[in-house]
PDB file of C-alpha atoms and ligand atoms in Angstrom:
ATOM      1  CA  MET A 453      -0.032  -0.079  -0.162  1.00 52.00           C
ATOM      2  CA  ASN A 454       1.169   3.437  -0.879  1.00 73.00           C
ATOM      3  CA  PHE A 455       0.761   4.857   2.839  1.00 86.00           C
ATOM      4  CA  LYS A 456       2.713   2.264   4.341  1.00 93.00           C
ATOM      5  CA  LYS A 457       6.331   4.155   3.508  1.00 94.00           C
ATOM      6  CA  ILE A 458       4.602   7.522   4.745  1.00 96.00           C
ATOM      7  CA  ILE A 459       3.632   5.967   7.877  1.00 97.00           C
ATOM      8  CA  GLN A 460       6.806   4.491   8.646  1.00 97.00           C
ATOM      9  CA  GLU A 461       8.800   7.651   7.957  1.00 96.00           C
ATOM     10  CA  THR A 462       6.268   9.690   9.830  1.00 97.00           C
ATOM     11  CA  TYR A 463       6.247   7.387  12.742  1.00 98.00           C
ATOM     12  CA  GLN A 464       9.971   7.778  13.107  1.00 97.00           C
ATOM     13  CA  GLU A 465       9.777  11.496  12.738  1.00 96.00           C
ATOM     14  CA  VAL A 466       7.254  12.073  15.455  1.00 97.00           C
ATOM     15  CA  LYS A 467       8.594   9.547  17.793  1.00 95.00           C
ATOM     16  CA  SER A 468      11.698  11.572  18.290  1.00 93.00           C
ATOM     17  CA  ILE A 469       9.679  14.835  18.950  1.00 92.00           C
ATOM     18  CA  ASP A 470      10.138  16.296  22.322  1.00 86.00           C
ATOM     19  CA  ASP A 471       6.609  15.687  23.885  1.00 85.00           C
ATOM     20  CA  ASN A 472       5.769  18.196  26.500  1.00 83.00           C
ATOM     21  CA  GLY A 473       2.168  16.575  26.817  1.00 90.00           C
ATOM     22  CA  LYS A 474       0.878  15.066  30.186  1.00 94.00           C
ATOM     23  CA  VAL A 475      -1.028  11.704  30.473  1.00 94.00           C
ATOM     24  CA  ALA A 476      -4.498  12.233  31.899  1.00 94.00           C
ATOM     25  CA  SER A 477      -4.679  11.808  36.069  1.00 92.00           C
ATOM     26  CA  TYR A 478      -7.802  13.126  36.926  1.00 92.00           C
ATOM     27  CA  ILE A 479      -8.919   9.155  36.232  1.00 93.00           C
ATOM     28  CA  PRO A 480      -6.487   7.700  38.574  1.00 93.00           C
ATOM     29  CA  GLU A 481      -6.294   4.499  36.636  1.00 93.00           C
ATOM     30  CA  LEU A 482      -5.167   6.271  33.537  1.00 94.00           C
ATOM     31  CA  ALA A 483      -2.254   7.477  34.991  1.00 93.00           C
ATOM     32  CA  CYS A 484      -0.839   3.883  35.325  1.00 94.00           C
ATOM     33  CA  ILE A 485       0.261   3.834  31.535  1.00 94.00           C
ATOM     34  CA  ASN A 486       3.559   3.774  30.068  1.00 94.00           C
ATOM     35  CA  SER A 487       3.574   7.353  28.802  1.00 94.00           C
ATOM     36  CA  GLU A 488       6.055   6.508  25.914  1.00 95.00           C
ATOM     37  CA  LYS A 489       3.690   4.216  24.066  1.00 97.00           C
ATOM     38  CA  PHE A 490       3.119   5.047  20.481  1.00 98.00           C
ATOM     39  CA  GLY A 491       1.334   2.893  18.134  1.00 98.00           C
ATOM     40  CA  ILE A 492      -0.535   3.389  14.703  1.00 98.00           C
ATOM     41  CA  HIS A 493      -2.689   1.241  12.756  1.00 98.00           C
ATOM     42  CA  ILE A 494      -4.704   1.787   9.329  1.00 97.00           C
ATOM     43  CA  SER A 495      -7.412  -0.424   8.147  1.00 96.00           C
ATOM     44  CA  SER A 496      -8.733   0.312   4.617  1.00 95.00           C
ATOM     45  CA  ILE A 497     -11.984  -0.859   2.668  1.00 95.00           C
ATOM     46  CA  ASN A 498      -9.950  -2.609   0.259  1.00 93.00           C
ATOM     47  CA  ASN A 499      -8.297  -4.713   3.114  1.00 92.00           C
ATOM     48  CA  ASP A 500      -4.977  -2.787   2.904  1.00 92.00           C
ATOM     49  CA  ASN A 501      -3.773  -2.808   6.663  1.00 95.00           C
ATOM     50  CA  PHE A 502      -0.601  -1.712   8.022  1.00 97.00           C
ATOM     51  CA  GLY A 503       0.498  -1.089  11.726  1.00 98.00           C
ATOM     52  CA  ILE A 504       3.560   0.117  13.463  1.00 98.00           C
ATOM     53  CA  GLY A 505       4.945   0.580  16.903  1.00 98.00           C
ATOM     54  CA  ASP A 506       2.612  -0.269  19.920  1.00 98.00           C
ATOM     55  CA  TYR A 507      -0.548  -0.842  17.749  1.00 98.00           C
ATOM     56  CA  LYS A 508      -1.464  -4.342  19.398  1.00 98.00           C
ATOM     57  CA  ASP A 509      -1.331  -2.839  22.964  1.00 98.00           C
ATOM     58  CA  GLN A 510      -4.763  -2.308  24.378  1.00 97.00           C
ATOM     59  CA  PHE A 511      -5.799   1.286  25.773  1.00 98.00           C
ATOM     60  CA  SER A 512      -8.637   2.925  27.326  1.00 98.00           C
ATOM     61  CA  ILE A 513     -10.639   4.452  24.322  1.00 98.00           C
ATOM     62  CA  GLN A 514     -12.473   6.821  26.630  1.00 98.00           C
ATOM     63  CA  SER A 515     -14.687   9.503  24.642  1.00 97.00           C
ATOM     64  CA  ILE A 516     -13.837   7.626  21.291  1.00 98.00           C
ATOM     65  CA  ALA A 517     -16.709   5.614  22.487  1.00 98.00           C
ATOM     66  CA  LYS A 518     -19.019   8.329  22.337  1.00 98.00           C
ATOM     67  CA  VAL A 519     -19.090   7.863  18.317  1.00 98.00           C
ATOM     68  CA  LEU A 520     -20.105   4.250  18.596  1.00 98.00           C
ATOM     69  CA  ALA A 521     -22.937   5.229  21.492  1.00 98.00           C
ATOM     70  CA  LEU A 522     -24.077   7.663  19.241  1.00 98.00           C
ATOM     71  CA  SER A 523     -24.133   5.363  16.275  1.00 98.00           C
ATOM     72  CA  LEU A 524     -26.259   3.029  18.011  1.00 98.00           C
ATOM     73  CA  ALA A 525     -28.570   5.494  19.681  1.00 98.00           C
ATOM     74  CA  TYR A 526     -29.023   7.642  16.507  1.00 97.00           C
ATOM     75  CA  HIS A 527     -29.855   4.262  14.597  1.00 92.00           C
ATOM     76  CA  ILE A 528     -32.591   3.102  17.112  1.00 96.00           C
ATOM     77  CA  VAL A 529     -34.218   6.329  17.564  1.00 96.00           C
ATOM     78  CA  GLY A 530     -34.058   8.281  14.559  1.00 96.00           C
ATOM     79  CA  GLU A 531     -34.084  12.082  13.812  1.00 96.00           C
ATOM     80  CA  LYS A 532     -35.859  12.848  16.796  1.00 96.00           C
ATOM     81  CA  ILE A 533     -32.700  12.231  18.796  1.00 98.00           C
ATOM     82  CA  TRP A 534     -31.673  15.915  17.825  1.00 97.00           C
ATOM     83  CA  GLU A 535     -34.732  17.157  20.065  1.00 97.00           C
ATOM     84  CA  ARG A 536     -32.446  16.240  22.967  1.00 98.00           C
ATOM     85  CA  LEU A 537     -28.927  17.510  21.442  1.00 97.00           C
ATOM     86  CA  GLY A 538     -27.273  20.006  19.632  1.00 97.00           C
ATOM     87  CA  VAL A 539     -24.871  19.535  16.519  1.00 96.00           C
ATOM     88  CA  GLU A 540     -22.674  22.782  17.287  1.00 95.00           C
ATOM     89  CA  PRO A 541     -19.142  22.876  18.226  1.00 93.00           C
ATOM     90  CA  SER A 542     -19.010  23.779  21.860  1.00 87.00           C
ATOM     91  CA  GLY A 543     -15.736  25.909  22.004  1.00 81.00           C
ATOM     92  CA  THR A 544     -15.360  24.951  25.604  1.00 81.00           C
ATOM     93  CA  ALA A 545     -13.721  22.051  27.648  1.00 79.00           C
ATOM     94  CA  PHE A 546     -15.199  18.537  27.316  1.00 81.00           C
ATOM     95  CA  ASN A 547     -16.558  18.326  30.738  1.00 82.00           C
ATOM     96  CA  SER A 548     -17.742  21.987  30.901  1.00 83.00           C
ATOM     97  CA  LEU A 549     -21.189  23.084  32.692  1.00 87.00           C
ATOM     98  CA  VAL A 550     -21.504  26.761  31.537  1.00 89.00           C
ATOM     99  CA  GLN A 551     -23.451  26.293  28.148  1.00 90.00           C
ATOM    100  CA  LEU A 552     -25.858  23.965  29.902  1.00 93.00           C
ATOM    101  CA  GLU A 553     -27.775  26.403  31.902  1.00 93.00           C
ATOM    102  CA  ALA A 554     -28.257  28.924  28.760  1.00 92.00           C
ATOM    103  CA  ASN A 555     -29.255  26.038  26.321  1.00 94.00           C
ATOM    104  CA  LYS A 556     -31.655  24.674  29.029  1.00 95.00           C
ATOM    105  CA  GLY A 557     -30.266  21.515  29.565  1.00 97.00           C
ATOM    106  CA  ILE A 558     -29.649  20.620  25.631  1.00 97.00           C
ATOM    107  CA  PRO A 559     -25.789  19.484  25.412  1.00 97.00           C
ATOM    108  CA  ARG A 560     -24.293  21.396  22.222  1.00 95.00           C
ATOM    109  CA  ASN A 561     -23.335  18.360  20.489  1.00 96.00           C
ATOM    110  CA  PRO A 562     -23.095  14.452  21.505  1.00 97.00           C
ATOM    111  CA  PHE A 563     -19.206  14.360  21.767  1.00 96.00           C
ATOM    112  CA  VAL A 564     -18.877  16.632  24.942  1.00 95.00           C
ATOM    113  CA  ASN A 565     -19.332  14.912  28.328  1.00 96.00           C
ATOM    114  CA  ALA A 566     -23.143  16.399  28.781  1.00 97.00           C
ATOM    115  CA  GLY A 567     -23.953  15.252  25.234  1.00 97.00           C
ATOM    116  CA  ALA A 568     -22.765  11.507  26.041  1.00 98.00           C
ATOM    117  CA  ILE A 569     -24.602  11.451  29.052  1.00 98.00           C
ATOM    118  CA  VAL A 570     -27.692  12.301  27.203  1.00 98.00           C
ATOM    119  CA  ILE A 571     -26.908   9.509  24.705  1.00 98.00           C
ATOM    120  CA  SER A 572     -26.160   7.179  27.412  1.00 98.00           C
ATOM    121  CA  ASP A 573     -29.406   7.924  28.925  1.00 98.00           C
ATOM    122  CA  ILE A 574     -31.327   7.156  25.545  1.00 98.00           C
ATOM    123  CA  LEU A 575     -29.732   3.874  25.072  1.00 98.00           C
ATOM    124  CA  ILE A 576     -30.927   2.953  28.730  1.00 98.00           C
ATOM    125  CA  SER A 577     -34.581   3.739  27.614  1.00 98.00           C
ATOM    126  CA  ASN A 578     -33.844   1.762  24.433  1.00 98.00           C
ATOM    127  CA  LEU A 579     -31.998  -1.413  25.120  1.00 98.00           C
ATOM    128  CA  LYS A 580     -32.919  -4.476  27.328  1.00 97.00           C
ATOM    129  CA  ASN A 581     -29.459  -4.788  28.796  1.00 98.00           C
ATOM    130  CA  PRO A 582     -27.765  -1.908  27.854  1.00 98.00           C
ATOM    131  CA  LYS A 583     -24.323  -2.717  29.318  1.00 98.00           C
ATOM    132  CA  GLU A 584     -24.395  -5.981  27.791  1.00 98.00           C
ATOM    133  CA  ASP A 585     -26.190  -4.957  24.601  1.00 98.00           C
ATOM    134  CA  PHE A 586     -24.152  -1.857  23.540  1.00 98.00           C
ATOM    135  CA  LEU A 587     -20.760  -4.429  23.998  1.00 98.00           C
ATOM    136  CA  ALA A 588     -22.551  -6.832  21.508  1.00 97.00           C
ATOM    137  CA  PHE A 589     -23.206  -3.928  19.194  1.00 97.00           C
ATOM    138  CA  VAL A 590     -19.548  -2.963  19.311  1.00 97.00           C
ATOM    139  CA  ARG A 591     -18.338  -6.563  18.917  1.00 97.00           C
ATOM    140  CA  SER A 592     -20.640  -7.419  16.052  1.00 95.00           C
ATOM    141  CA  ILE A 593     -19.446  -4.277  13.956  1.00 93.00           C
ATOM    142  CA  SER A 594     -15.951  -5.658  13.815  1.00 89.00           C
ATOM    143  CA  ASN A 595     -16.460  -9.365  14.315  1.00 88.00           C
ATOM    144  CA  ASN A 596     -14.210  -9.412  17.383  1.00 92.00           C
ATOM    145  CA  SER A 597     -15.956 -11.068  20.573  1.00 95.00           C
ATOM    146  CA  GLU A 598     -12.599 -10.171  22.649  1.00 94.00           C
ATOM    147  CA  LEU A 599     -13.475  -6.509  23.196  1.00 98.00           C
ATOM    148  CA  ASN A 600     -14.403  -5.536  26.533  1.00 98.00           C
ATOM    149  CA  TYR A 601     -14.767  -2.845  29.209  1.00 98.00           C
ATOM    150  CA  SER A 602     -12.268  -2.363  31.819  1.00 98.00           C
ATOM    151  CA  ALA A 603     -13.963  -2.615  35.243  1.00 98.00           C
ATOM    152  CA  GLU A 604     -10.983  -1.011  36.695  1.00 97.00           C
ATOM    153  CA  VAL A 605     -11.003   2.138  34.825  1.00 97.00           C
ATOM    154  CA  ALA A 606     -14.753   2.261  35.288  1.00 98.00           C
ATOM    155  CA  ALA A 607     -14.447   1.982  38.823  1.00 97.00           C
ATOM    156  CA  SER A 608     -11.668   4.630  38.913  1.00 97.00           C
ATOM    157  CA  GLU A 609     -13.615   7.052  37.049  1.00 96.00           C
ATOM    158  CA  LYS A 610     -16.723   6.529  39.045  1.00 96.00           C
ATOM    159  CA  LYS A 611     -15.016   7.013  42.290  1.00 95.00           C
ATOM    160  CA  THR A 612     -13.665  10.629  41.102  1.00 95.00           C
ATOM    161  CA  GLY A 613     -16.225  11.362  38.410  1.00 95.00           C
ATOM    162  CA  PHE A 614     -17.868  14.462  40.592  1.00 96.00           C
ATOM    163  CA  LEU A 615     -18.054  16.657  37.474  1.00 95.00           C
ATOM    164  CA  ASN A 616     -19.759  14.089  35.264  1.00 97.00           C
ATOM    165  CA  ILE A 617     -22.206  13.378  38.508  1.00 97.00           C
ATOM    166  CA  ALA A 618     -22.802  17.095  38.395  1.00 97.00           C
ATOM    167  CA  LEU A 619     -23.556  17.205  34.782  1.00 97.00           C
ATOM    168  CA  CYS A 620     -25.984  14.424  34.736  1.00 98.00           C
ATOM    169  CA  ASN A 621     -28.000  15.828  37.669  1.00 98.00           C
ATOM    170  CA  PHE A 622     -28.022  19.258  36.160  1.00 97.00           C
ATOM    171  CA  ILE A 623     -29.275  18.051  33.034  1.00 98.00           C
ATOM    172  CA  LYS A 624     -31.740  15.982  34.889  1.00 98.00           C
ATOM    173  CA  SER A 625     -33.078  19.216  36.628  1.00 98.00           C
ATOM    174  CA  PHE A 626     -34.201  20.246  32.975  1.00 97.00           C
ATOM    175  CA  GLY A 627     -35.840  17.162  32.172  1.00 98.00           C
ATOM    176  CA  ASN A 628     -33.404  15.821  29.482  1.00 98.00           C
ATOM    177  CA  ILE A 629     -32.273  12.650  31.576  1.00 98.00           C
ATOM    178  CA  LYS A 630     -35.386  10.296  31.854  1.00 98.00           C
ATOM    179  CA  ASN A 631     -33.510   7.783  33.992  1.00 98.00           C
ATOM    180  CA  ASP A 632     -32.299   7.450  37.333  1.00 98.00           C
ATOM    181  CA  PRO A 633     -28.827   9.551  37.252  1.00 98.00           C
ATOM    182  CA  SER A 634     -26.845   6.672  38.818  1.00 98.00           C
ATOM    183  CA  ASP A 635     -27.934   4.123  36.277  1.00 98.00           C
ATOM    184  CA  VAL A 636     -26.974   6.614  33.434  1.00 98.00           C
ATOM    185  CA  LEU A 637     -23.635   7.410  35.065  1.00 98.00           C
ATOM    186  CA  ASP A 638     -22.809   3.867  35.714  1.00 98.00           C
ATOM    187  CA  PHE A 639     -23.365   3.255  31.784  1.00 98.00           C
ATOM    188  CA  TYR A 640     -21.569   6.188  30.750  1.00 98.00           C
ATOM    189  CA  PHE A 641     -18.570   5.246  32.853  1.00 98.00           C
ATOM    190  CA  ASP A 642     -18.664   1.586  31.382  1.00 98.00           C
ATOM    191  CA  LEU A 643     -18.611   3.138  27.832  1.00 97.00           C
ATOM    192  CA  CYS A 644     -15.638   5.313  28.575  1.00 98.00           C
ATOM    193  CA  SER A 645     -13.636   2.469  29.882  1.00 98.00           C
ATOM    194  CA  LEU A 646     -13.941   0.449  26.720  1.00 98.00           C
ATOM    195  CA  GLU A 647     -10.348  -0.895  25.514  1.00 98.00           C
ATOM    196  CA  MET A 648      -8.828  -1.716  22.213  1.00 98.00           C
ATOM    197  CA  ASN A 649      -5.546  -1.608  20.407  1.00 98.00           C
ATOM    198  CA  CYS A 650      -4.995   0.402  17.376  1.00 98.00           C
ATOM    199  CA  LYS A 651      -5.919  -2.171  15.044  1.00 98.00           C
ATOM    200  CA  GLU A 652      -9.129  -3.038  16.763  1.00 98.00           C
ATOM    201  CA  LEU A 653      -9.884   0.752  16.998  1.00 98.00           C
ATOM    202  CA  SER A 654      -9.444   0.974  13.274  1.00 98.00           C
ATOM    203  CA  GLU A 655     -11.297  -2.130  12.449  1.00 97.00           C
ATOM    204  CA  VAL A 656     -14.348  -1.039  14.300  1.00 97.00           C
ATOM    205  CA  PHE A 657     -14.636   2.397  12.828  1.00 98.00           C
ATOM    206  CA  LEU A 658     -14.164   1.059   9.197  1.00 97.00           C
ATOM    207  CA  PHE A 659     -18.007   1.237   8.663  1.00 97.00           C
ATOM    208  CA  LEU A 660     -17.826   5.094   8.945  1.00 98.00           C
ATOM    209  CA  ALA A 661     -15.327   4.974   5.836  1.00 97.00           C
ATOM    210  CA  ASN A 662     -18.011   2.704   4.334  1.00 97.00           C
ATOM    211  CA  ASN A 663     -20.953   4.814   4.169  1.00 96.00           C
ATOM    212  CA  GLY A 664     -22.223   2.936   6.939  1.00 97.00           C
ATOM    213  CA  ASN A 665     -21.986  -0.674   5.967  1.00 95.00           C
ATOM    214  CA  SER A 666     -19.898  -3.261   7.333  1.00 93.00           C
ATOM    215  CA  THR A 667     -16.871  -4.156   5.400  1.00 91.00           C
ATOM    216  CA  ILE A 668     -17.176  -7.716   6.654  1.00 88.00           C
ATOM    217  CA  ASP A 669     -20.556  -8.627   5.269  1.00 89.00           C
ATOM    218  CA  ASN A 670     -21.664  -5.231   3.842  1.00 87.00           C
ATOM    219  CA  ASN A 671     -24.689  -5.436   6.277  1.00 90.00           C
ATOM    220  CA  SER A 672     -25.715  -1.836   7.023  1.00 93.00           C
ATOM    221  CA  ILE A 673     -24.978  -0.516  10.273  1.00 95.00           C
ATOM    222  CA  LEU A 674     -26.165   3.116   9.644  1.00 96.00           C
ATOM    223  CA  THR A 675     -27.852   4.588   6.786  1.00 96.00           C
ATOM    224  CA  ASN A 676     -25.913   6.548   4.142  1.00 96.00           C
ATOM    225  CA  SER A 677     -27.350   9.860   5.799  1.00 96.00           C
ATOM    226  CA  GLU A 678     -26.623   8.686   9.448  1.00 97.00           C
ATOM    227  CA  SER A 679     -23.022   8.003   8.478  1.00 97.00           C
ATOM    228  CA  LYS A 680     -22.420  11.348   6.708  1.00 97.00           C
ATOM    229  CA  ARG A 681     -23.856  12.942   9.890  1.00 97.00           C
ATOM    230  CA  ILE A 682     -21.728  11.289  12.222  1.00 98.00           C
ATOM    231  CA  ASN A 683     -18.765  12.027  10.119  1.00 98.00           C
ATOM    232  CA  SER A 684     -19.803  15.585   9.972  1.00 97.00           C
ATOM    233  CA  LEU A 685     -20.007  15.775  13.691  1.00 97.00           C
ATOM    234  CA  MET A 686     -16.699  14.157  14.158  1.00 98.00           C
ATOM    235  CA  LEU A 687     -15.146  17.086  11.805  1.00 97.00           C
ATOM    236  CA  THR A 688     -16.664  20.103  13.908  1.00 96.00           C
ATOM    237  CA  CYS A 689     -17.017  18.570  17.231  1.00 96.00           C
ATOM    238  CA  GLY A 690     -14.491  15.710  17.713  1.00 96.00           C
ATOM    239  CA  PHE A 691     -11.765  17.556  19.606  1.00 95.00           C
ATOM    240  CA  TYR A 692     -12.888  19.171  22.251  1.00 86.00           C
ATOM    241  CA  ASP A 693     -12.168  22.946  21.766  1.00 88.00           C
ATOM    242  CA  GLU A 694      -9.427  22.047  19.434  1.00 93.00           C
ATOM    243  CA  SER A 695     -11.819  20.642  16.862  1.00 94.00           C
ATOM    244  CA  GLY A 696     -11.005  23.719  14.537  1.00 95.00           C
ATOM    245  CA  GLU A 697      -7.369  23.204  14.786  1.00 95.00           C
ATOM    246  CA  PHE A 698      -7.826  19.288  13.799  1.00 96.00           C
ATOM    247  CA  ALA A 699     -10.050  20.134  10.758  1.00 96.00           C
ATOM    248  CA  PHE A 700      -7.478  22.716   9.653  1.00 96.00           C
ATOM    249  CA  LYS A 701      -4.590  20.941  10.129  1.00 96.00           C
ATOM    250  CA  VAL A 702      -5.504  17.157   9.456  1.00 97.00           C
ATOM    251  CA  GLY A 703      -8.533  17.624   7.356  1.00 97.00           C
ATOM    252  CA  LEU A 704     -10.305  14.555   8.542  1.00 97.00           C
ATOM    253  CA  PRO A 705     -13.439  13.604  10.609  1.00 98.00           C
ATOM    254  CA  GLY A 706     -12.108  12.153  13.973  1.00 98.00           C
ATOM    255  CA  LYS A 707     -12.372  11.628  17.736  1.00 98.00           C
ATOM    256  CA  SER A 708     -10.105  11.769  20.511  1.00 97.00           C
ATOM    257  CA  GLY A 709     -10.012  10.551  23.757  1.00 97.00           C
ATOM    258  CA  VAL A 710      -8.300  11.266  27.273  1.00 96.00           C
ATOM    259  CA  GLY A 711      -6.552   7.886  27.023  1.00 97.00           C
ATOM    260  CA  GLY A 712      -4.748   9.131  24.321  1.00 98.00           C
ATOM    261  CA  GLY A 713      -6.250   7.619  21.508  1.00 98.00           C
ATOM    262  CA  ILE A 714      -7.541   9.253  18.256  1.00 98.00           C
ATOM    263  CA  ILE A 715      -9.397   7.748  15.416  1.00 98.00           C
ATOM    264  CA  ALA A 716      -9.833   9.506  11.959  1.00 98.00           C
ATOM    265  CA  VAL A 717     -11.632   8.516   9.029  1.00 98.00           C
ATOM    266  CA  LEU A 718     -11.254   9.063   5.267  1.00 97.00           C
ATOM    267  CA  PRO A 719     -14.497   8.076   3.735  1.00 96.00           C
ATOM    268  CA  ASP A 720     -14.278   5.656   0.799  1.00 96.00           C
ATOM    269  CA  GLN A 721     -11.071   4.883   1.839  1.00 95.00           C
ATOM    270  CA  TYR A 722      -9.564   4.293   5.258  1.00 96.00           C
ATOM    271  CA  ALA A 723     -10.000   4.430   9.180  1.00 97.00           C
ATOM    272  CA  ILE A 724      -6.594   5.347  11.074  1.00 98.00           C
ATOM    273  CA  ALA A 725      -5.905   5.049  14.732  1.00 98.00           C
ATOM    274  CA  VAL A 726      -2.919   6.372  16.584  1.00 98.00           C
ATOM    275  CA  TRP A 727      -2.240   6.157  20.267  1.00 98.00           C
ATOM    276  CA  SER A 728       0.004   8.076  22.455  1.00 98.00           C
ATOM    277  CA  PRO A 729      -1.073   8.846  25.977  1.00 97.00           C
ATOM    278  CA  LYS A 730       0.667  12.270  26.740  1.00 97.00           C
ATOM    279  CA  LEU A 731      -1.991  14.847  26.259  1.00 96.00           C
ATOM    280  CA  ASN A 732      -1.685  18.426  25.180  1.00 94.00           C
ATOM    281  CA  GLU A 733      -3.323  21.333  27.033  1.00 91.00           C
ATOM    282  CA  LYS A 734      -6.609  20.826  25.380  1.00 90.00           C
ATOM    283  CA  GLY A 735      -6.975  17.435  26.349  1.00 91.00           C
ATOM    284  CA  ASN A 736      -5.700  15.776  22.820  1.00 95.00           C
ATOM    285  CA  SER A 737      -2.927  13.426  22.210  1.00 97.00           C
ATOM    286  CA  PHE A 738      -0.116  15.263  21.555  1.00 96.00           C
ATOM    287  CA  LYS A 739       1.687  13.191  19.016  1.00 97.00           C
ATOM    288  CA  GLY A 740      -1.516  11.704  17.605  1.00 97.00           C
ATOM    289  CA  MET A 741      -2.329  15.266  16.341  1.00 96.00           C
ATOM    290  CA  LYS A 742       1.262  15.623  15.115  1.00 96.00           C
ATOM    291  CA  PHE A 743       1.326  12.463  13.348  1.00 98.00           C
ATOM    292  CA  LEU A 744      -2.163  12.705  11.533  1.00 98.00           C
ATOM    293  CA  GLU A 745      -1.150  16.442  10.354  1.00 97.00           C
ATOM    294  CA  GLU A 746       2.103  15.204   8.994  1.00 97.00           C
ATOM    295  CA  PHE A 747       0.310  12.002   7.427  1.00 96.00           C
ATOM    296  CA  THR A 748      -2.592  13.774   5.407  1.00 96.00           C
ATOM    297  CA  THR A 749      -0.144  16.621   4.236  1.00 95.00           C
ATOM    298  CA  LYS A 750       2.498  13.972   2.996  1.00 94.00           C
ATOM    299  CA  SER A 751      -0.166  11.730   1.598  1.00 93.00           C
ATOM    300  CA  ASP A 752      -2.125  14.245   0.251  1.00 89.00           C
ATOM    301  CA  LEU A 753      -5.316  12.649   1.225  1.00 86.00           C
ATOM    302  CA  SER A 754      -8.018  14.273   3.058  1.00 89.00           C
ATOM    303  CA  ILE A 755     -11.507  15.198   2.729  1.00 91.00           C
ATOM    304  CA  PHE A 756     -10.651  18.409   1.251  1.00 89.00           C
TER     305      PHE A 756
HETATM  306  N1  LIG B2105     -14.505   9.230  30.716  1.00 78.13           N
HETATM  307  C1  LIG B2105     -14.104  10.657  30.475  1.00 78.13           C
HETATM  308  C2  LIG B2105     -14.690  11.708  31.396  1.00 78.13           C
HETATM  309  O1  LIG B2105     -16.041  11.717  31.249  1.00 78.13           O
HETATM  310  C3  LIG B2105     -13.870  10.922  28.828  1.00 78.13           C
HETATM  311  C4  LIG B2105     -13.378  12.063  28.626  1.00 78.13           C
HETATM  312  C5  LIG B2105     -12.622  12.227  27.210  1.00 78.13           C
HETATM  313  O2  LIG B2105     -11.863  11.296  26.689  1.00 78.13           O
HETATM  314  O3  LIG B2105     -12.693  13.098  26.701  1.00 78.13           O
HETATM  315  O4  LIG B2105     -14.168  12.631  31.768  1.00 78.13           O
END
C-alpha cells in the first residue's frame, strides 16, 4: 500500500519529537500507563492494512466510544434524537457545565460529556440490557468477540467523576435525563472504559469510511445519511475546543479520547487509529495530532 512508507517515515519522525504533553491523571487508573507508548494502525476498505509501534497494545478509548454510542442511539431513535442534543461545536472544554444553563439542559453536541450522558440515557431507555447490548453492538461491528470494558478504569472514574455526576444531575433538572442519574452514569463510565488496540479501533470504525456498511458482510450498520452526519459531527466537534485546529491541520473527521487515542476516517478509503498517552493542554494526544497532520499532508489525502 502507498501509505506504508509515509506511515513508517512519519512515525519515526514524530516519535523523536520532544513531547511536552501530560498523561491524564484525573481518572487515577489512566495515570498508570507507560507514557512513551506510541502506536498506529490503518485499515482500509480494500483490506490494505498496516500497523507500526505499539499498535497491538490495548488502551482506554474513553471519549472515542461516544461515537459508537451515538451511532447505536441514532440508528435506534432516528431524527428525533436531535430534539435532545445540539450539533454545534462547543468551544469549551469536554466537561464544561457553562453552556448547559443557557441551553436549558440541551448539550451542544453528542461528543461533549453532557451530550454523551444524554446518549447514555437514550440507550438505557431503549436497550434491554444496556451494558451487554452495547458491547454486543461494538463486537458485532468488527466481528471481534474479544473487545471488552475495563472494570478497573470504570471504577476509578466512578470514584472521581464528580463533574460528570454534576453534569448528569444538572441536565436531569431540565428534564433531559429520563432515567435514574446513577444508572445513567454507571453506563456512561462503562462506555468510556472500553479498551482496544489501534488495530481493533481502526477495524471497528471502518463502517464510517464505508457509508455506514460493514466491510465484513456489507450489512448496513447505519444509513448513508446517518453515516454522513456522524462523520460531519466528528469533523466539527470531535476534538473538544481544538476541533477547528484538527479540521484545519488534518482535514479528516475524527475523535479523540483522554486515554491518548485518536481515530480518523477518510470516507471511501480508510480508518486510522493513533495512540500516544501524553495529552496537550486541550486534552488531545500531542503526538497523535502531530502524526495525523504530517500523514495527511504527505499523503495528500484528506476530505478537502
Ligand atoms: N470518561 C472521560 C470523562 O468523562 C471521557 C473524557 C474524554 O475522553 O474526553 O471525563
